[in-house]
Tab-separated table of C-alpha atoms in Angstrom:
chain	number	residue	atom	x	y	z
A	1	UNK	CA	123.190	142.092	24.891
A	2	UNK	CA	123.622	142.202	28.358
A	3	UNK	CA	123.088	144.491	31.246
A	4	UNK	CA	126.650	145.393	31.774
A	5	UNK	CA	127.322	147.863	28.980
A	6	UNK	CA	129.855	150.205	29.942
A	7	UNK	CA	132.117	148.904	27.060
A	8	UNK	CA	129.818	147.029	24.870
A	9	UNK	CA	128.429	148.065	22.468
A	10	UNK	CA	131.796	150.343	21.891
A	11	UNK	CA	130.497	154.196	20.782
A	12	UNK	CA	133.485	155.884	21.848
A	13	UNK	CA	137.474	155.578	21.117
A	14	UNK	CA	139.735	158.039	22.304
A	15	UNK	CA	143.541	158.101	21.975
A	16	UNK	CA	145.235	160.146	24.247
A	17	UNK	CA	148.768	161.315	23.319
A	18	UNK	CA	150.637	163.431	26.356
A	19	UNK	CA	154.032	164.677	27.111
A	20	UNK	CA	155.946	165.188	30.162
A	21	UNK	CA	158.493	166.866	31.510
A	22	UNK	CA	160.754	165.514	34.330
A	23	UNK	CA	161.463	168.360	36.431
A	24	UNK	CA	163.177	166.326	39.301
A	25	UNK	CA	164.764	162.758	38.671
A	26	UNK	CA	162.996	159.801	37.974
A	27	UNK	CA	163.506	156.086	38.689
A	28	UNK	CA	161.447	153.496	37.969
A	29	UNK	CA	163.057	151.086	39.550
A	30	UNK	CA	163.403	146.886	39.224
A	31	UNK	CA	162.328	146.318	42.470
A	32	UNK	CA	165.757	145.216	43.398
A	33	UNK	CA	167.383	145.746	46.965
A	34	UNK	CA	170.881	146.104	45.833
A	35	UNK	CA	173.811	148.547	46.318
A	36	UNK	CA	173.514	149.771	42.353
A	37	UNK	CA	169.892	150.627	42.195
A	38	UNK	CA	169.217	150.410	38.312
A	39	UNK	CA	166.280	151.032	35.983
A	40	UNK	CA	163.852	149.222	34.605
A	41	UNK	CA	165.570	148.162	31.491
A	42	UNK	CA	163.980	146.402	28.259
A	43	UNK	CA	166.368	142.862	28.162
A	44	UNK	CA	168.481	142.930	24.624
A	45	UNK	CA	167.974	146.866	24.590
A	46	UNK	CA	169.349	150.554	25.372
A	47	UNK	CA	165.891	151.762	26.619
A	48	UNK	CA	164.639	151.907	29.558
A	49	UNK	CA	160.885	151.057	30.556
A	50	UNK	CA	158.054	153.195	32.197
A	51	UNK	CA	155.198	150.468	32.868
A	52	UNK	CA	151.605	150.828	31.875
A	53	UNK	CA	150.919	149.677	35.516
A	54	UNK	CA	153.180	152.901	37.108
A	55	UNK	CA	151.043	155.309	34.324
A	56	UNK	CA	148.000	153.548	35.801
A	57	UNK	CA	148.790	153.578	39.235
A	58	UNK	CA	149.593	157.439	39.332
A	59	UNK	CA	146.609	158.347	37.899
A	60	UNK	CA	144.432	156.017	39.899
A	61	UNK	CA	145.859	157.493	43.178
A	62	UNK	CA	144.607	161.229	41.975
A	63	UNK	CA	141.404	160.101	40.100
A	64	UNK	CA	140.456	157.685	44.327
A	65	UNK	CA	141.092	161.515	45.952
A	66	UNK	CA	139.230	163.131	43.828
A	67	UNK	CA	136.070	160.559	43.853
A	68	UNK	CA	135.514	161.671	47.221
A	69	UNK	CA	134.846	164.917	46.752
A	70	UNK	CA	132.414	164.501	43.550
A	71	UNK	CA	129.159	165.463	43.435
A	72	UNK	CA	127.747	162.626	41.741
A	73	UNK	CA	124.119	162.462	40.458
A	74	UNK	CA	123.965	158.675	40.753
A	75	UNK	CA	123.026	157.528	44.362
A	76	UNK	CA	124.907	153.846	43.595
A	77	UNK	CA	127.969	155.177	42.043
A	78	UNK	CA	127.989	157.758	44.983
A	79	UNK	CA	127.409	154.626	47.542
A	80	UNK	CA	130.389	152.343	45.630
A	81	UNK	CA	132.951	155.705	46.141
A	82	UNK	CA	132.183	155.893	49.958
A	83	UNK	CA	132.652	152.185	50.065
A	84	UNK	CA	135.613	151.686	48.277
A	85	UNK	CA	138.440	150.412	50.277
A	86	UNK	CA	142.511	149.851	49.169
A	87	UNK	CA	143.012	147.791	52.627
A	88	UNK	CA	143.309	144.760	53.225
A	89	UNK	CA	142.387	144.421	49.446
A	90	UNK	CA	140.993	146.915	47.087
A	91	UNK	CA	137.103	146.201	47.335
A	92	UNK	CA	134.030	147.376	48.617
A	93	UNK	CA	132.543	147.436	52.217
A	94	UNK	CA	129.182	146.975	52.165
A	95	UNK	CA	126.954	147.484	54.842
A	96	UNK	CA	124.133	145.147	56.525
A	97	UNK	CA	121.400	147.843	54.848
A	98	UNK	CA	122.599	147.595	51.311
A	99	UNK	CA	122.686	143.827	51.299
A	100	UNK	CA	118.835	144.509	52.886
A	101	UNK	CA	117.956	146.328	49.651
A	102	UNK	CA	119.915	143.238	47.452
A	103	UNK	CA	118.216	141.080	49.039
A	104	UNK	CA	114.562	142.702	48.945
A	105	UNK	CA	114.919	142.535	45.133
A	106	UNK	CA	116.476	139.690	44.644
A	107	UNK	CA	113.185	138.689	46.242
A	108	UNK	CA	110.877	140.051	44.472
A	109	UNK	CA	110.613	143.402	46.244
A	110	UNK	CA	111.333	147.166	45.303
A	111	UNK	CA	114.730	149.441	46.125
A	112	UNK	CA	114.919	153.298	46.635
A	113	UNK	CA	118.863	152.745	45.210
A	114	UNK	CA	118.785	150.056	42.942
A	115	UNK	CA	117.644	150.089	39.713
A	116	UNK	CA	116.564	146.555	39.142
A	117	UNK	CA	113.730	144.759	39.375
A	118	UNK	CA	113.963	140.930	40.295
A	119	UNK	CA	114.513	139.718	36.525
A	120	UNK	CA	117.198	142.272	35.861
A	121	UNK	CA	119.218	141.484	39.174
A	122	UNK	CA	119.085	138.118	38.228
A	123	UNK	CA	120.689	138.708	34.799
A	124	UNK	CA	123.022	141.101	36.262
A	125	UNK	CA	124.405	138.735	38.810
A	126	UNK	CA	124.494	135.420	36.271
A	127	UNK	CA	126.893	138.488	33.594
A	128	UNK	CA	129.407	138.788	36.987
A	129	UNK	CA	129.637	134.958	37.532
A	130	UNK	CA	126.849	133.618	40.103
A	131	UNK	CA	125.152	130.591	39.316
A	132	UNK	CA	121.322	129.940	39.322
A	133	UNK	CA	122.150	127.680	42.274
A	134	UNK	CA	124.153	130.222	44.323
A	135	UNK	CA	121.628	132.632	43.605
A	136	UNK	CA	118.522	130.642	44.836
A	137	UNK	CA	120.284	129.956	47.934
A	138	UNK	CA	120.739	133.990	48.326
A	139	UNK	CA	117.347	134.565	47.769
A	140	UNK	CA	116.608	131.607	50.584
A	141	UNK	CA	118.773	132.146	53.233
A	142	UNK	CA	119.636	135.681	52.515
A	143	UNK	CA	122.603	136.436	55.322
A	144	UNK	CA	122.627	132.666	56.379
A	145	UNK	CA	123.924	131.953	52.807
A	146	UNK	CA	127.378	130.162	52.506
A	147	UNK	CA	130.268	131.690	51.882
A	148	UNK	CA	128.923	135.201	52.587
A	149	UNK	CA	127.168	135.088	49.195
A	150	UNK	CA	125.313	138.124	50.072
A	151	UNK	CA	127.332	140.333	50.766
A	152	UNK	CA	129.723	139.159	47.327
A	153	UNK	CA	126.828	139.724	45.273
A	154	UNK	CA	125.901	143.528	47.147
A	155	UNK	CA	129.619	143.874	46.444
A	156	UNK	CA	129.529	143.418	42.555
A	157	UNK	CA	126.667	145.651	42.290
A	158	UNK	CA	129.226	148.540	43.569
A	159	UNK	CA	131.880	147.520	41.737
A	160	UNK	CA	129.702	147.776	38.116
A	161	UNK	CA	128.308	151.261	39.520
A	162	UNK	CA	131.752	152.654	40.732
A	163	UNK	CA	133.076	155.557	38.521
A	164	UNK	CA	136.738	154.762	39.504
A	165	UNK	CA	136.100	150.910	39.033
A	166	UNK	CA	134.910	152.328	34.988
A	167	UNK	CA	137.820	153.997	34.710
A	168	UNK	CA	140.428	151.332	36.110
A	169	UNK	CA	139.037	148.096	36.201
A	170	UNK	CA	138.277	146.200	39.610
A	171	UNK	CA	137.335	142.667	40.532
A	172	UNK	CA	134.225	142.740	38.234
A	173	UNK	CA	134.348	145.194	35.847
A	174	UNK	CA	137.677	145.896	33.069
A	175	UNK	CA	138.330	149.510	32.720
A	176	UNK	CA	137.788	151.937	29.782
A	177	UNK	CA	141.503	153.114	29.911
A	178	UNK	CA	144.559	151.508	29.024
A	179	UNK	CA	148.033	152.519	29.536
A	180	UNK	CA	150.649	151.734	26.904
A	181	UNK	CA	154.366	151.271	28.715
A	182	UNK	CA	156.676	154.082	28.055
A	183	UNK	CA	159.997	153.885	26.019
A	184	UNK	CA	163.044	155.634	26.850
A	185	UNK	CA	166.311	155.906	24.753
A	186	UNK	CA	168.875	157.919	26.428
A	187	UNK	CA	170.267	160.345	24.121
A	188	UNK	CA	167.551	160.024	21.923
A	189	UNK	CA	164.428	161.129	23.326
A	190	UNK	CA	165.659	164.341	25.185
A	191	UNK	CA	166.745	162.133	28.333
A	192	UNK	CA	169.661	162.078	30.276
A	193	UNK	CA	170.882	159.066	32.683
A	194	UNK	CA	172.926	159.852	35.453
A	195	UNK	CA	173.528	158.306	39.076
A	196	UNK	CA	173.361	159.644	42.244
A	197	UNK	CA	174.748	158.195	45.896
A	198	UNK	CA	171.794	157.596	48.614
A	199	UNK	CA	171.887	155.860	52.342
A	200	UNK	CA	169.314	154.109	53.530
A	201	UNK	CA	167.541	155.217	56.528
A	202	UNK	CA	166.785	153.316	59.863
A	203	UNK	CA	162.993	154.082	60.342
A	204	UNK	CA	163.022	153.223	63.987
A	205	UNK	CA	165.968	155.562	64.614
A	206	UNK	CA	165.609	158.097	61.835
A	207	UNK	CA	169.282	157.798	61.228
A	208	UNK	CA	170.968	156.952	58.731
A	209	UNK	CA	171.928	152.939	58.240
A	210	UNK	CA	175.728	151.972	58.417
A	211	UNK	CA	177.459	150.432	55.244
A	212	UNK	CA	174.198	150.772	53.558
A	213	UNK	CA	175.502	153.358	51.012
A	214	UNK	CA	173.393	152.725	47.327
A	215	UNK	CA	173.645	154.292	43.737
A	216	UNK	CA	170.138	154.930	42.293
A	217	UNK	CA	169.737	155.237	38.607
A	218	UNK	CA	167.605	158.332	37.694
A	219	UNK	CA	166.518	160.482	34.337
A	220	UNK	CA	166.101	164.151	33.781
A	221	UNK	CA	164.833	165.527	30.624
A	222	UNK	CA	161.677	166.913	28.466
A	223	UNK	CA	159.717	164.882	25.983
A	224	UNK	CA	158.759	161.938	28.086
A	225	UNK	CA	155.419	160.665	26.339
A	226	UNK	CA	153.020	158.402	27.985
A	227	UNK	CA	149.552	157.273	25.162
A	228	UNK	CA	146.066	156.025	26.552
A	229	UNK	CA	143.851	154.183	25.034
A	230	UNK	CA	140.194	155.042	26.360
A	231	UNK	CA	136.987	153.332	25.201
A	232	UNK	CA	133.529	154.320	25.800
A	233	UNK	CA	133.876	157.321	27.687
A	234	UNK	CA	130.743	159.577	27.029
A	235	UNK	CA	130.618	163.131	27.712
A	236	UNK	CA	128.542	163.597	30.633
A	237	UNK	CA	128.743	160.585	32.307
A	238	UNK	CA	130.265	160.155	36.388
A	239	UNK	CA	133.288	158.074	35.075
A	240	UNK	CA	133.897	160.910	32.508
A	241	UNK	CA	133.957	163.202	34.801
A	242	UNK	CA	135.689	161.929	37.045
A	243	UNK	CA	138.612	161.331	34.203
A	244	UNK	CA	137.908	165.464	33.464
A	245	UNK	CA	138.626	166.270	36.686
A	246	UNK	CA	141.744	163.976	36.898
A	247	UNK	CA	143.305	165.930	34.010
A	248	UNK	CA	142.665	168.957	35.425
A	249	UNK	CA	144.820	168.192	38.880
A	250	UNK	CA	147.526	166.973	36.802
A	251	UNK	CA	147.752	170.134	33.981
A	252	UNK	CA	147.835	172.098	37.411
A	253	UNK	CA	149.601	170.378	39.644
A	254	UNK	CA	151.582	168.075	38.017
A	255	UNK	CA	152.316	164.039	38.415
A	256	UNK	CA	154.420	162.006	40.483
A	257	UNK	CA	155.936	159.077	39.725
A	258	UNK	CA	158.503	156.330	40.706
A	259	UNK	CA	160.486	155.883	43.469
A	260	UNK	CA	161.456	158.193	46.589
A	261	UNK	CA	158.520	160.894	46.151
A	262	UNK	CA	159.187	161.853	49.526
A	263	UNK	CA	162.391	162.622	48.834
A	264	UNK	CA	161.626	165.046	45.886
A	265	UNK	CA	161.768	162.873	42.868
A	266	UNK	CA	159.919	161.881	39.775
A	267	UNK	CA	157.839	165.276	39.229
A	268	UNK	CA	156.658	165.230	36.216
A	269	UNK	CA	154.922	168.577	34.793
A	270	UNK	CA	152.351	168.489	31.836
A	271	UNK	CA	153.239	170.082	28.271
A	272	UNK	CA	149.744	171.095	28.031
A	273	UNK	CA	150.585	172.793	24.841
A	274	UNK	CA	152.424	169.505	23.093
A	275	UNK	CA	149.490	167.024	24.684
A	276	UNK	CA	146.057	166.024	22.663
A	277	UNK	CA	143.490	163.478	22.343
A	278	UNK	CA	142.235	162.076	19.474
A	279	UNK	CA	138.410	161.620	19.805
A	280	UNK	CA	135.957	159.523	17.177
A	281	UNK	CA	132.049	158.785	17.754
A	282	UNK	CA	131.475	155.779	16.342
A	283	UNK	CA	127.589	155.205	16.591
A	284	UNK	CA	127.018	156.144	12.932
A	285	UNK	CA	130.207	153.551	11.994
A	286	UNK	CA	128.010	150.883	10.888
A	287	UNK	CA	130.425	148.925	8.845
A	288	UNK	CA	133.451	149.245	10.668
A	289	UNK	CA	134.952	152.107	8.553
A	290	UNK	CA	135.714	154.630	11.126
A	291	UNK	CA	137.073	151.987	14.021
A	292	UNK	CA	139.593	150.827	10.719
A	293	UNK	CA	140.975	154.061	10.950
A	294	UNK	CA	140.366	156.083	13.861
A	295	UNK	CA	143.028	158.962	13.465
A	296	UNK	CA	141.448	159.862	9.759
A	297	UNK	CA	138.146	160.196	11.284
A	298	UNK	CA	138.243	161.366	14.956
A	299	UNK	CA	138.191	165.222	16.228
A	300	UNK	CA	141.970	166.075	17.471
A	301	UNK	CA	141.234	168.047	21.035
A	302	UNK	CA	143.535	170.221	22.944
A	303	UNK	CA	143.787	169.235	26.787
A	304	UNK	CA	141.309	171.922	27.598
A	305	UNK	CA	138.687	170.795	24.881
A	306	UNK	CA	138.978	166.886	25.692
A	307	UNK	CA	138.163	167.922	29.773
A	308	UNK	CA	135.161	170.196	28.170
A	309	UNK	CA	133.824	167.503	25.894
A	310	UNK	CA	134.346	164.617	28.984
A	311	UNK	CA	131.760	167.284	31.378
A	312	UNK	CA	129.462	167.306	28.503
């Protein structure tokens, strides 16, 4: 078994079940620039589709805020936050020192941060893809090393340690959540269609564009239900609470989603009352009983206990 264990083995499922309201229209759009601005629509189908990758990327935005502004116990996963940049590609800047400390161990020296000795590092950096060649030359040339080798391999340290890279996934690591796309039936789920007129706006002017008038496609209604799939989140841990703390922000203030949230739309407000998680421990399940059917043995939790249980 390897170093890397945040989802192996797997001593945690959780199945997270949660229901929205949209309390200003939504439209998730087909990335279309045309005068009839539709939605996403499943081909051969009524419905209409809210991707897993929207779900994800609304509750990434909150869960990058909030990182920030953790108190976390672990002085790496505290470095990889700080470091973690969206622009010019979503990464990690490191820094001249912490490639000092990468190296030093890498080379047979001691860290104050990391918690490797030379064999471990080694092991760690051959589970995220460096060869025993590249490796050597690291440990040789240190910042003369091709390629900026270095600083790549100082990088994937972060990325393993980062409590929104758990959570998400990033260059290194995949993610303990998944988002299942959303399904929409007008008429059928509690949702209405209906279009409304828009003009684009001139950004240089701030006026509004001529013969550039546009029908956007929107929904209103209750009952919109979004399901997560979460593995190996353990109570207590900086990922988990990090997750706890997401859910918190959106029970109080809510989620936004779609296109033209500047403009007022796609609120959506949590039925905290009609949303639960399904939670199963399954270090005892030694032959595979409980993982076969998670929903007859896991703990149903209310919003409130699932955020308790995450803090540990």
């Amino acid at each position: 078994m390897g170093l890397i264990r945040h989802l192996n083995p797997l001593e945690y499922k959780a199945i997270g079940l949660l229901e929205f309201k949209i309390e200003t229209p939504l439209h998730i759009g087909a990335g279309v620039i045309e005068a009839r601005r539709t939605l996403v629509r499943i081909p051969g189908d009524s419905g209409f589709l809210i991707p897993s990758s929207t779900w994800k990327g609304a509750f990434r935005s909150i869960s990058e805020k909030l990182a920030r502004s953790m108190e976390l116990r672990d002085e790496l996963a505290k470095l990889a936050v700080k470091s973690f940049r969206e622009e010019p590609r979503v990464g990690y800047e490191v820094d001249e020192q912490f490639c000092k400390e990468v190296l030093n161990v890498l080379q047979g020296g001691t860290s104050s941060i990391l918690p490797y000795d030379m064999k471990s590092l080694i092991e760690l950096a051959g589970e995220v893809g460096f060869t025993a060649e590249e490796l050597a030359e690291i440990k040789k040339r240190g910042f003369a090393a091709r390629e900026n080798l270095l600083y790549k391999l100082a990088e994937s340290i972060l990325a393993i340690h980062c409590p929104i890279g758990k959570l998400y996934g990033n260059h290194v690591i995949a993610g303990k959540l998944r988002f299942l796309d959303t399904i929409l039936r007008p008429g059928r789920d509690g949702i209405i269609l209906h279009e409304r007129p828009g003009v684009a706006i001139d950004r240089c002017t701030g006026r509004a564009k001529e013969k550039n008038l546009f029908f956007l496609e929107s929904i209103i209604g209750d009952g919109l239900k979004l399901r997560i799939i979460a593995d190996n989140l353990a109570p207590g841990e900086e990922d988990s609470k990090l997750l706890a703390s997401t859910v918190e922000a959106i029970m109080e203030l809510g989620l936004s989603l779609g296109a033209r949230k500047s403009a007022g739309m796609g609120k959506l407000k949590l039925n905290s009352e009609a949303s639960y998680w399904y939670v199963v421990n399954l270090k005892n399940d030694k032959g595979g009983v409980m993982m076969g059917n998670p929903f007859k043995h896991a703990e149903r939790k209310s919003l409130e206990d699932f955020v308790k249980w995450l803090q540990g």
